[in-house]
C-alpha cells in the first residue's frame, strides 16, 4: 500500500461525493471526466478498497469511502490553510502598524476585528512599543503607519486628538490618600516626569511604588490599590483601573496629543480603511 496520498485525488473524491457524479465533479474541478475517474481509480488501487458504489444513476460512497471522505475533508482544510498562510499572493495587502502600549486597548482590537471581516485576506502586523522607539523605527522604514502620544506634537504631524491626562487608581481609590503618594510608572514612560512635576508644584510628597519596565505590572500595581499612574482620558487601562476625578485633590496634568504618522506608501482599500478607522476611533483634535 502506498504511504502517500495525492491531494489531487482526495479533492476528486470530495468533489464526486459532494456532486454525486463524475460529470459534475469534473466541471467543478475544471478537469475531464476521464481524469477524475482515473484519479479515483488510482486511489482505490493504492488503498485496495472500493470508494464509490453506483446507485440510481448516482455515485454513493462505500463504507470505506465514507471513512476516507471524513479524513480527506480535514486534510484538505489543513492543506488550503497552510497554502494561504505561506503564500504572499494570498493576501490582498500587508500593513505594518505601530501603537504605544497604553493606547492599544480597546480601539486597536476593535479596528483589527472589523477590518478582518471586511478584508478576510488582509495582514496587519501590529507592534507595540514606546512612542520614541516607534518614531525611530518609522523613520527607518519599519512601519507604514504609527500612532504616538506626544506633547507638544511635532510640526506637520497629523494630530488625531488632544486629550487630558488623568490620574488612575484602583476602584476603591485607597492609594489617593497615602503620603507620600505612591506612583507606578515604567522608567521610560513619558507621563512619569509630568506627574512628578505636577506633584512637586502642588507640594505633594511622592515615592515610587514600582521599578521596572513592564506595563502589565504597572497596571496590576494600580489595580491592587498600591499606587497611582497616569493615562490619557478615555484610554484608561482595564482590569480594575479607573480614572480619578478632580475631587480627589490631585493636581492637573495637562494634555497629550495622539498623533498619526503615515509614510503615504501604503495604497489600496485596506490602507484607506485603516486610516479612516484610526481617525474615527481616536477622535478629532480639540
Short mmCIF file of C-alpha atoms in Angstrom, two decimals:
data_model
loop_
_atom_site.label_atom_id
_atom_site.label_comp_id
_atom_site.label_asym_id
_atom_site.label_seq_id
_atom_site.Cartn_x
_atom_site.Cartn_y
_atom_site.Cartn_z
CA UNK A 1 0.00 0.00 0.00
CA UNK A 2 1.23 3.50 -0.86
CA UNK A 3 2.22 5.55 2.17
CA UNK A 4 1.44 8.87 0.44
CA UNK A 5 -1.96 10.10 -0.73
CA UNK A 6 -2.20 12.55 -3.60
CA UNK A 7 -4.12 15.67 -2.61
CA UNK A 8 -5.49 15.97 -6.17
CA UNK A 9 -7.05 12.51 -5.85
CA UNK A 10 -8.50 13.38 -2.44
CA UNK A 11 -10.01 16.54 -3.90
CA UNK A 12 -11.54 14.49 -6.74
CA UNK A 13 -13.11 12.09 -4.22
CA UNK A 14 -14.62 15.01 -2.28
CA UNK A 15 -15.96 16.59 -5.47
CA UNK A 16 -17.66 13.35 -6.55
CA UNK A 17 -19.09 12.85 -3.06
CA UNK A 18 -20.44 16.40 -2.97
CA UNK A 19 -21.89 16.46 -6.50
CA UNK A 20 -22.98 12.82 -6.75
CA UNK A 21 -21.27 12.11 -10.05
CA UNK A 22 -18.11 12.27 -12.09
CA UNK A 23 -19.53 14.63 -14.71
CA UNK A 24 -20.40 17.43 -12.30
CA UNK A 25 -17.22 16.83 -10.29
CA UNK A 26 -15.17 17.24 -13.47
CA UNK A 27 -16.82 20.59 -14.15
CA UNK A 28 -16.23 21.70 -10.59
CA UNK A 29 -12.53 20.81 -10.79
CA UNK A 30 -12.04 22.03 -14.38
CA UNK A 31 -10.90 18.53 -15.40
CA UNK A 32 -12.10 15.95 -17.90
CA UNK A 33 -14.35 13.12 -16.74
CA UNK A 34 -11.66 10.59 -17.59
CA UNK A 35 -9.11 12.48 -15.48
CA UNK A 36 -11.41 12.44 -12.44
CA UNK A 37 -12.21 8.75 -12.93
CA UNK A 38 -8.52 7.93 -13.28
CA UNK A 39 -7.63 9.79 -10.04
CA UNK A 40 -10.29 7.90 -8.11
CA UNK A 41 -9.29 4.56 -9.65
CA UNK A 42 -5.62 5.14 -8.80
CA UNK A 43 -6.56 5.98 -5.23
CA UNK A 44 -8.69 2.84 -4.96
CA UNK A 45 -5.80 0.74 -6.27
CA UNK A 46 -3.36 2.37 -3.84
CA UNK A 47 -5.67 1.72 -0.87
CA UNK A 48 -7.03 -1.63 -2.02
CA UNK A 49 -10.67 -0.63 -1.44
CA UNK A 50 -13.71 0.46 -3.46
CA UNK A 51 -14.62 4.07 -2.66
CA UNK A 52 -17.90 4.51 -4.57
CA UNK A 53 -20.94 2.41 -5.47
CA UNK A 54 -23.14 3.41 -8.41
CA UNK A 55 -26.75 3.52 -7.30
CA UNK A 56 -29.75 5.07 -9.06
CA UNK A 57 -27.57 7.00 -11.50
CA UNK A 58 -25.60 8.47 -8.57
CA UNK A 59 -22.18 7.72 -7.11
CA UNK A 60 -22.66 6.78 -3.46
CA UNK A 61 -19.65 6.40 -1.12
CA UNK A 62 -18.98 2.90 0.11
CA UNK A 63 -18.38 2.37 3.85
CA UNK A 64 -14.66 2.60 3.16
CA UNK A 65 -15.30 5.67 1.02
CA UNK A 66 -17.20 7.42 3.81
CA UNK A 67 -14.30 6.82 6.16
CA UNK A 68 -11.82 8.23 3.64
CA UNK A 69 -14.03 11.26 2.92
CA UNK A 70 -14.07 12.19 6.62
CA UNK A 71 -10.28 12.24 6.74
CA UNK A 72 -9.96 13.86 3.30
CA UNK A 73 -12.00 16.88 4.35
CA UNK A 74 -9.71 17.53 7.30
CA UNK A 75 -6.60 17.01 5.18
CA UNK A 76 -7.77 19.48 2.52
CA UNK A 77 -8.72 22.12 5.11
CA UNK A 78 -5.19 21.96 6.54
CA UNK A 79 -3.68 21.91 3.04
CA UNK A 80 -5.58 25.03 1.95
CA UNK A 81 -4.97 26.84 5.24
CA UNK A 82 -1.23 26.22 5.00
CA UNK A 83 -1.08 27.46 1.42
CA UNK A 84 -2.96 30.65 2.34
CA UNK A 85 -0.70 31.36 5.30
CA UNK A 86 2.58 30.78 3.46
CA UNK A 87 1.76 32.29 0.09
CA UNK A 88 2.34 36.07 -0.17
CA UNK A 89 -0.12 36.19 -3.05
CA UNK A 90 -2.88 35.01 -0.73
CA UNK A 91 -3.04 38.40 0.99
CA UNK A 92 -4.63 41.48 -0.51
CA UNK A 93 -2.23 43.66 1.46
CA UNK A 94 0.27 43.65 4.27
CA UNK A 95 0.49 46.71 6.50
CA UNK A 96 2.86 47.44 9.39
CA UNK A 97 1.31 49.41 12.25
CA UNK A 98 2.95 50.61 15.46
CA UNK A 99 0.96 51.73 18.52
CA UNK A 100 2.07 52.70 22.04
CA UNK A 101 1.03 50.13 24.62
CA UNK A 102 -1.17 52.45 26.67
CA UNK A 103 -3.49 53.33 23.76
CA UNK A 104 -3.82 49.88 22.16
CA UNK A 105 -6.99 48.89 24.03
CA UNK A 106 -9.83 48.96 23.33
CA UNK A 107 -9.60 50.70 19.96
CA UNK A 108 -6.99 48.59 18.14
CA UNK A 109 -8.58 45.17 18.84
CA UNK A 110 -11.91 46.52 17.58
CA UNK A 111 -10.28 48.00 14.47
CA UNK A 112 -8.45 44.78 13.62
CA UNK A 113 -11.58 42.69 14.18
CA UNK A 114 -13.70 44.91 11.92
CA UNK A 115 -11.06 45.01 9.19
CA UNK A 116 -10.63 41.23 9.29
CA UNK A 117 -14.33 40.91 8.44
CA UNK A 118 -14.15 43.35 5.55
CA UNK A 119 -10.74 42.14 4.34
CA UNK A 120 -10.51 38.41 5.17
CA UNK A 121 -7.19 38.03 3.33
CA UNK A 122 -5.56 41.03 4.97
CA UNK A 123 -2.44 41.02 7.07
CA UNK A 124 -1.74 43.81 9.56
CA UNK A 125 1.42 43.38 11.58
CA UNK A 126 0.93 45.20 14.89
CA UNK A 127 3.86 46.23 17.07
CA UNK A 128 3.51 47.92 20.46
CA UNK A 129 6.39 49.95 21.86
CA UNK A 130 7.33 53.39 23.22
CA UNK A 131 6.47 56.43 21.12
CA UNK A 132 10.11 57.44 20.72
CA UNK A 133 11.07 53.93 19.60
CA UNK A 134 8.18 53.78 17.16
CA UNK A 135 9.23 57.13 15.67
CA UNK A 136 12.80 55.94 15.21
CA UNK A 137 11.66 52.74 13.51
CA UNK A 138 9.19 54.68 11.37
CA UNK A 139 11.99 56.92 10.13
CA UNK A 140 13.99 53.78 9.33
CA UNK A 141 11.14 52.48 7.18
CA UNK A 142 9.97 49.74 9.54
CA UNK A 143 6.32 50.88 9.59
CA UNK A 144 3.69 52.12 7.19
CA UNK A 145 1.82 53.94 9.96
CA UNK A 146 2.32 54.59 13.65
CA UNK A 147 0.42 56.29 16.44
CA UNK A 148 2.27 58.23 19.12
CA UNK A 149 1.43 60.12 22.30
CA UNK A 150 3.34 63.42 22.38
CA UNK A 151 3.19 66.85 23.92
CA UNK A 152 3.60 69.17 22.21
CA UNK A 153 3.11 67.46 18.82
CA UNK A 154 5.85 67.96 16.22
CA UNK A 155 5.13 70.44 13.45
CA UNK A 156 3.48 68.91 10.40
CA UNK A 157 2.28 65.70 12.03
CA UNK A 158 -1.42 64.76 11.89
CA UNK A 159 -2.99 65.20 15.33
CA UNK A 160 -5.93 62.86 15.80
CA UNK A 161 -6.86 64.07 19.27
CA UNK A 162 -5.81 66.34 22.08
CA UNK A 163 -6.93 64.87 25.39
CA UNK A 164 -6.46 65.50 29.09
CA UNK A 165 -4.13 63.39 31.13
CA UNK A 166 -5.84 61.83 34.14
CA UNK A 167 -4.73 60.07 37.28
CA UNK A 168 -5.74 56.40 37.53
CA UNK A 169 -6.05 54.20 40.58
CA UNK A 170 -7.98 51.24 41.94
CA UNK A 171 -11.77 51.32 42.16
CA UNK A 172 -11.66 51.98 45.92
CA UNK A 173 -9.07 54.76 45.36
CA UNK A 174 -7.34 53.86 48.62
CA UNK A 175 -3.94 54.91 47.28
CA UNK A 176 -5.10 58.52 46.80
CA UNK A 177 -4.82 59.45 50.49
CA UNK A 178 -1.41 57.88 51.09
CA UNK A 179 1.50 60.22 51.81
CA UNK A 180 3.95 60.14 50.34
CA UNK A 181 1.81 59.40 47.31
CA UNK A 182 2.92 56.14 45.79
CA UNK A 183 3.37 56.12 41.99
CA UNK A 184 3.63 53.32 39.44
CA UNK A 185 5.35 54.15 36.15
CA UNK A 186 7.74 52.48 33.78
CA UNK A 187 11.07 54.27 33.86
CA UNK A 188 10.66 55.25 30.20
CA UNK A 189 7.02 56.42 30.48
CA UNK A 190 6.57 59.93 29.05
CA UNK A 191 3.92 60.69 31.68
CA UNK A 192 6.24 59.98 34.61
CA UNK A 193 8.10 63.34 34.61
CA UNK A 194 4.77 65.12 34.05
CA UNK A 195 3.34 63.54 37.19
CA UNK A 196 6.48 64.29 39.21
CA UNK A 197 6.49 67.95 38.16
CA UNK A 198 2.77 68.38 38.92
CA UNK A 199 3.10 66.84 42.37
CA UNK A 200 6.21 68.88 43.18
CA UNK A 201 4.44 72.09 42.14
CA UNK A 202 1.48 71.18 44.37
CA UNK A 203 3.73 70.36 47.33
CA UNK A 204 2.62 66.71 47.47
CA UNK A 205 5.32 64.26 48.52
CA UNK A 206 5.62 61.13 46.39
CA UNK A 207 7.64 57.93 46.08
CA UNK A 208 7.99 55.16 43.52
CA UNK A 209 5.89 52.05 44.14
CA UNK A 210 7.33 50.24 41.14
CA UNK A 211 10.68 49.98 39.41
CA UNK A 212 10.86 48.15 36.12
CA UNK A 213 9.74 48.13 32.51
CA UNK A 214 6.51 46.10 32.47
CA UNK A 215 3.25 47.87 31.71
CA UNK A 216 1.35 44.81 32.88
CA UNK A 217 2.94 45.03 36.32
CA UNK A 218 2.21 48.77 36.45
CA UNK A 219 -1.47 48.14 35.81
CA UNK A 220 -1.54 45.30 38.35
CA UNK A 221 0.05 47.57 40.96
CA UNK A 222 -2.51 50.30 40.30
CA UNK A 223 -5.49 47.91 40.23
CA UNK A 224 -4.38 46.47 43.57
CA UNK A 225 -4.50 49.92 45.17
CA UNK A 226 -0.74 50.05 45.72
CA UNK A 227 -0.06 53.14 43.65
CA UNK A 228 -1.31 55.67 41.12
CA UNK A 229 -0.37 56.24 37.50
CA UNK A 230 -1.39 58.48 34.58
CA UNK A 231 -3.24 57.77 31.34
CA UNK A 232 -4.91 59.67 28.53
CA UNK A 233 -8.55 60.45 29.25
CA UNK A 234 -10.82 57.92 27.60
CA UNK A 235 -8.00 55.40 27.26
CA UNK A 236 -7.76 54.16 30.83
CA UNK A 237 -6.36 50.67 31.29
CA UNK A 238 -8.81 47.89 32.05
CA UNK A 239 -8.64 45.26 34.77
CA UNK A 240 -9.68 47.27 37.82
CA UNK A 241 -8.09 50.63 36.99
CA UNK A 242 -10.33 53.72 36.99
CA UNK A 243 -9.86 57.42 36.30
CA UNK A 244 -9.66 59.63 39.38
CA UNK A 245 -11.66 62.85 39.28
CA UNK A 246 -10.65 66.35 40.48
CA UNK A 247 -12.50 65.81 43.76
CA UNK A 248 -9.52 63.72 44.92
CA UNK A 249 -7.46 66.92 45.18
CA UNK A 250 -4.65 65.79 42.87
CA UNK A 251 -3.05 68.37 40.56
CA UNK A 252 -4.00 68.82 36.91
CA UNK A 253 -1.64 67.14 34.45
CA UNK A 254 -2.27 69.00 31.22
CA UNK A 255 -2.87 67.38 27.85
CA UNK A 256 -1.31 64.88 25.47
CA UNK A 257 -1.78 64.52 21.72
CA UNK A 258 -2.43 61.31 19.82
CA UNK A 259 -0.57 61.65 16.53
CA UNK A 260 -0.68 59.68 13.29
CA UNK A 261 2.47 59.22 11.22
CA UNK A 262 1.80 57.88 7.73
CA UNK A 263 4.51 57.37 5.10
CA UNK A 264 1.82 57.53 2.40
CA UNK A 265 3.23 54.49 0.61
CA UNK A 266 0.50 52.05 1.66
CA UNK A 267 -2.14 52.02 -1.08
CA UNK A 268 -5.41 50.25 -1.63
CA UNK A 269 -8.73 49.74 0.11
CA UNK A 270 -7.27 48.15 3.24
CA UNK A 271 -4.83 51.02 3.82
CA UNK A 272 -7.60 53.57 3.31
CA UNK A 273 -9.89 51.67 5.69
CA UNK A 274 -7.17 51.51 8.35
CA UNK A 275 -6.52 55.26 8.11
CA UNK A 276 -10.22 56.01 8.39
CA UNK A 277 -10.63 53.65 11.34
CA UNK A 278 -7.71 55.19 13.25
CA UNK A 279 -9.04 58.71 12.71
CA UNK A 280 -12.56 57.74 13.70
CA UNK A 281 -11.64 55.62 16.73
CA UNK A 282 -9.18 58.05 18.30
CA UNK A 283 -11.28 61.16 17.73
CA UNK A 284 -10.65 64.61 16.31
CA UNK A 285 -8.28 67.22 17.70
CA UNK A 286 -9.73 69.69 20.19
#
